[in-house]
Structures are given as C-alpha cells and as structure tokens.
Amino acid sequence: METAFTARKMATAALTAAVLCILGPWSLPIGPVPFSLAAFGVYLSAYLLGWRLAGLSYLCYLILGLAGVPVFTGFTGGLWRLAGPTGGYLIGMLPMAVLIGLAAEKTNRRTLPCCLAMAVGTLLNYLFGTAWFCVQTGCGVVYALGICVAPFVVFDGIKIALALALGTPLHRRLRRAGYII
C-alpha cells in the first residue's frame, strides 16, 4: 500500500475538506445538538479516501473551524464551539473517520463491513460527544442520551445508507481518474 502523501492525494484531501466545510454549517437546530450533514461528509470521505486522507481532511476542517472560519453548524467557528457542550461531537468525528477509513481499506470497501464500521464509528462519536456534553452541562447520561443521541439515530442511519450508495460509484470514478488508489 502506498503511504506517501503526493500532491494529488493532498489536493484530494483538501477538496474533501472543502466539501466538509460546505456540508458542516448547514444545520437544523432540533435541540442542544443540531442536525447537520457533517457526519455524512465524514462517512463518505472515509469510505472514499481511507483513514489517512480522511483523517487529514477532517483535521483540516477542524483546524479551519477552530481558526474561526464559520464551517461548524449554524455557520459558526472558533474555539468556543469546540470547548462548548457539543464540542465532543466535533472531536469524536476524527476517530470515526479513522475507523471507517481503516475498514474501507482493509475490506476493499465491501458494503457490510463498511456499514458496520460506520455504525460503530457513529457510536464512538456518540460516546465522545455525550460524555463531553454531560461534563459541560452537568446533566445525567440518560437525559443526555435522550436529547443528544436518540433524535439522531434514524438520521445517521439514513446518512450511512446514502454514503454507501454514493460511495461505490464515486470510488470507482475517482479511482479510474487516478485520484485515489
């Protein structure tokens, strides 16, 4: 497996970070944790790029947001977003991207293992985010799960299905064009 970061790979990671910057801000405030398309971007980028480039892409997105560029939900950015009650969900997407990318690479992007990795990665993100939410707000775990996780389970399932449905033909095209291996 080729591990060098070529200019083409870096450009692909940057383009994927740009897609995350477009998807991430669009949100629907349905409670303390808004519904956004950022997770969909992470699912798709990890499936397409593998763990290294997807992790790099998400790190670029996160750094842009931390620098104040309005790429987080609701067109916001800054350290306050990461340090706030929902910051754990932003941090949790990095291990989610790595886990999904590893599964995609190791299984040749087979649907069932990638779907399972996306589900486990989402649970990992829920764990990071909910734990941080509880620490920041002082609320109990059951309450936090009820307002921060339960409303999103079905939507995240739909995002996973869409990422898998779009990922296979996109991967084939990007591979043929020489952008990914």
CSV table of C-alpha atoms in Angstrom, one decimal:
chain,number,residue,atom,x,y,z
A,1,MET,CA,0.0,0.0,0.0
A,2,GLU,CA,1.3,3.4,-1.0
A,3,THR,CA,1.6,5.7,2.0
A,4,ALA,CA,3.3,8.8,0.6
A,5,PHE,CA,1.3,12.0,0.5
A,6,THR,CA,1.6,13.0,-3.1
A,7,ALA,CA,0.4,16.4,-4.4
A,8,ARG,CA,-2.7,14.7,-5.9
A,9,LYS,CA,-3.6,13.0,-2.6
A,10,MET,CA,-3.1,16.3,-0.7
A,11,ALA,CA,-5.4,18.0,-3.3
A,12,THR,CA,-8.0,15.3,-2.9
A,13,ALA,CA,-7.9,15.7,0.9
A,14,ALA,CA,-8.2,19.4,0.6
A,15,LEU,CA,-11.1,19.1,-1.8
A,16,THR,CA,-12.8,16.7,0.7
A,17,ALA,CA,-12.2,19.2,3.5
A,18,ALA,CA,-13.8,21.8,1.3
A,19,VAL,CA,-16.9,19.6,0.9
A,20,LEU,CA,-17.0,19.2,4.7
A,21,CYS,CA,-16.8,23.0,5.0
A,22,ILE,CA,-19.8,23.2,2.7
A,23,LEU,CA,-21.9,20.4,4.4
A,24,GLY,CA,-21.0,21.1,8.0
A,25,PRO,CA,-22.6,24.6,8.5
A,26,TRP,CA,-26.0,23.6,7.2
A,27,SER,CA,-27.9,22.5,10.2
A,28,LEU,CA,-31.3,22.2,11.7
A,29,PRO,CA,-31.5,23.2,15.4
A,30,ILE,CA,-33.6,20.4,16.9
A,31,GLY,CA,-32.2,20.7,20.5
A,32,PRO,CA,-28.9,21.3,22.1
A,33,VAL,CA,-27.2,19.3,19.4
A,34,PRO,CA,-28.2,20.4,15.9
A,35,PHE,CA,-28.8,18.1,13.0
A,36,SER,CA,-26.1,18.6,10.4
A,37,LEU,CA,-24.6,17.0,7.3
A,38,ALA,CA,-21.1,16.9,8.7
A,39,ALA,CA,-21.3,13.2,9.6
A,40,PHE,CA,-22.4,12.4,6.1
A,41,GLY,CA,-19.3,14.1,4.8
A,42,VAL,CA,-17.1,12.1,7.2
A,43,TYR,CA,-18.8,8.8,6.2
A,44,LEU,CA,-18.3,9.5,2.6
A,45,SER,CA,-14.8,10.8,2.8
A,46,ALA,CA,-13.6,8.0,5.0
A,47,TYR,CA,-15.2,5.4,2.6
A,48,LEU,CA,-13.6,7.0,-0.4
A,49,LEU,CA,-10.2,8.1,0.8
A,50,GLY,CA,-9.2,5.6,3.6
A,51,TRP,CA,-8.1,6.5,7.0
A,52,ARG,CA,-5.0,8.7,6.3
A,53,LEU,CA,-6.5,11.1,3.8
A,54,ALA,CA,-10.0,11.1,5.5
A,55,GLY,CA,-8.3,11.9,8.9
A,56,LEU,CA,-6.2,14.6,7.3
A,57,SER,CA,-9.2,16.0,5.6
A,58,TYR,CA,-11.2,16.1,8.8
A,59,LEU,CA,-8.3,17.7,10.7
A,60,CYS,CA,-8.1,20.5,8.0
A,61,TYR,CA,-11.9,21.1,8.5
A,62,LEU,CA,-11.5,21.1,12.3
A,63,ILE,CA,-8.5,23.5,12.2
A,64,LEU,CA,-10.4,25.9,9.9
A,65,GLY,CA,-13.3,25.9,12.3
A,66,LEU,CA,-11.0,26.4,15.3
A,67,ALA,CA,-9.4,29.3,13.5
A,68,GLY,CA,-12.8,31.0,13.3
A,69,VAL,CA,-13.9,30.1,9.8
A,70,PRO,CA,-17.7,29.6,10.0
A,71,VAL,CA,-17.6,25.9,9.0
A,72,PHE,CA,-19.3,24.4,12.1
A,73,THR,CA,-23.1,24.0,12.5
A,74,GLY,CA,-25.0,27.2,12.1
A,75,PHE,CA,-22.2,28.9,10.2
A,76,THR,CA,-20.1,29.3,13.4
A,77,GLY,CA,-16.4,28.7,14.1
A,78,GLY,CA,-13.9,29.3,16.9
A,79,LEU,CA,-12.5,27.6,20.0
A,80,TRP,CA,-15.7,28.3,21.9
A,81,ARG,CA,-17.5,25.8,19.7
A,82,LEU,CA,-15.1,23.0,20.5
A,83,ALA,CA,-15.0,23.9,24.2
A,84,GLY,CA,-18.8,24.2,24.4
A,85,PRO,CA,-21.3,21.4,25.2
A,86,THR,CA,-21.3,20.0,21.6
A,87,GLY,CA,-17.5,20.0,21.1
A,88,GLY,CA,-17.2,16.4,21.9
A,89,TYR,CA,-19.1,15.5,18.8
A,90,LEU,CA,-16.7,17.5,16.7
A,91,ILE,CA,-13.7,15.7,18.3
A,92,GLY,CA,-15.5,12.3,18.0
A,93,MET,CA,-15.7,12.6,14.3
A,94,LEU,CA,-11.9,12.2,14.0
A,95,PRO,CA,-11.7,8.6,15.4
A,96,MET,CA,-14.9,7.9,13.5
A,97,ALA,CA,-13.2,8.9,10.2
A,98,VAL,CA,-10.1,6.8,11.0
A,99,LEU,CA,-12.2,3.7,12.0
A,100,ILE,CA,-14.4,3.9,8.8
A,101,GLY,CA,-11.3,4.6,6.6
A,102,LEU,CA,-9.5,1.6,8.1
A,103,ALA,CA,-12.5,-0.7,7.4
A,104,ALA,CA,-12.8,0.6,3.9
A,105,GLU,CA,-9.1,0.0,3.2
A,106,LYS,CA,-8.9,-3.4,4.9
A,107,THR,CA,-12.1,-4.8,3.3
A,108,ASN,CA,-11.8,-3.4,-0.2
A,109,ARG,CA,-14.9,-1.3,0.5
A,110,ARG,CA,-17.2,-4.2,1.0
A,111,THR,CA,-20.6,-2.9,2.0
A,112,LEU,CA,-21.4,-4.9,5.2
A,113,PRO,CA,-18.0,-4.3,6.9
A,114,CYS,CA,-18.1,-0.6,6.0
A,115,CYS,CA,-21.7,-0.3,7.2
A,116,LEU,CA,-20.7,-1.9,10.5
A,117,ALA,CA,-17.7,0.4,10.8
A,118,MET,CA,-19.9,3.4,10.1
A,119,ALA,CA,-22.3,2.3,12.8
A,120,VAL,CA,-19.5,1.6,15.3
A,121,GLY,CA,-17.8,4.9,14.4
A,122,THR,CA,-21.1,6.7,15.0
A,123,LEU,CA,-21.4,5.0,18.4
A,124,LEU,CA,-17.9,6.1,19.2
A,125,ASN,CA,-18.8,9.7,18.2
A,126,TYR,CA,-21.9,9.5,20.4
A,127,LEU,CA,-19.7,8.3,23.2
A,128,PHE,CA,-17.3,11.2,22.9
A,129,GLY,CA,-20.0,13.8,22.3
A,130,THR,CA,-22.4,12.7,25.1
A,131,ALA,CA,-19.6,12.3,27.6
A,132,TRP,CA,-18.4,15.9,26.9
A,133,PHE,CA,-22.0,17.2,26.9
A,134,CYS,CA,-22.5,15.7,30.4
A,135,VAL,CA,-19.3,17.2,31.7
A,136,GLN,CA,-20.1,20.6,30.3
A,137,THR,CA,-23.7,20.8,31.3
A,138,GLY,CA,-23.7,18.7,34.5
A,139,CYS,CA,-26.7,16.6,33.3
A,140,GLY,CA,-27.1,12.9,33.6
A,141,VAL,CA,-26.2,10.3,31.0
A,142,VAL,CA,-29.8,9.1,30.4
A,143,TYR,CA,-31.0,12.7,29.9
A,144,ALA,CA,-28.1,13.4,27.6
A,145,LEU,CA,-28.8,10.3,25.5
A,146,GLY,CA,-32.4,11.3,25.2
A,147,ILE,CA,-31.7,14.7,23.8
A,148,CYS,CA,-28.3,14.3,22.2
A,149,VAL,CA,-28.4,10.8,20.7
A,150,ALA,CA,-32.0,9.4,20.4
A,151,PRO,CA,-33.2,12.1,17.9
A,152,PHE,CA,-30.3,11.4,15.6
A,153,VAL,CA,-30.1,7.6,15.3
A,154,VAL,CA,-32.5,7.3,12.4
A,155,PHE,CA,-31.0,10.3,10.6
A,156,ASP,CA,-27.5,8.9,11.0
A,157,GLY,CA,-28.7,5.5,9.6
A,158,ILE,CA,-30.0,7.3,6.5
A,159,LYS,CA,-26.7,9.2,6.2
A,160,ILE,CA,-24.8,5.9,6.4
A,161,ALA,CA,-27.1,4.3,3.7
A,162,LEU,CA,-26.6,7.3,1.4
A,163,ALA,CA,-22.8,7.3,1.9
A,164,LEU,CA,-22.6,3.7,1.0
A,165,ALA,CA,-24.9,4.1,-2.0
A,166,LEU,CA,-23.0,7.1,-3.4
A,167,GLY,CA,-19.6,5.8,-2.2
A,168,THR,CA,-19.2,2.8,-4.5
A,169,PRO,CA,-19.8,4.6,-7.8
A,170,LEU,CA,-17.9,7.7,-6.7
A,171,HIS,CA,-14.9,5.5,-5.6
A,172,ARG,CA,-14.9,3.7,-9.0
A,173,ARG,CA,-14.9,7.0,-10.9
A,174,LEU,CA,-12.2,8.7,-8.6
A,175,ARG,CA,-10.1,5.6,-8.9
A,176,ARG,CA,-10.4,5.5,-12.7
A,177,ALA,CA,-9.4,9.2,-12.8
A,178,GLY,CA,-6.3,8.4,-10.6
A,179,TYR,CA,-7.3,10.5,-7.6
A,180,ILE,CA,-7.4,7.6,-5.2
A,181,ILE,CA,-6.0,4.0,-5.1
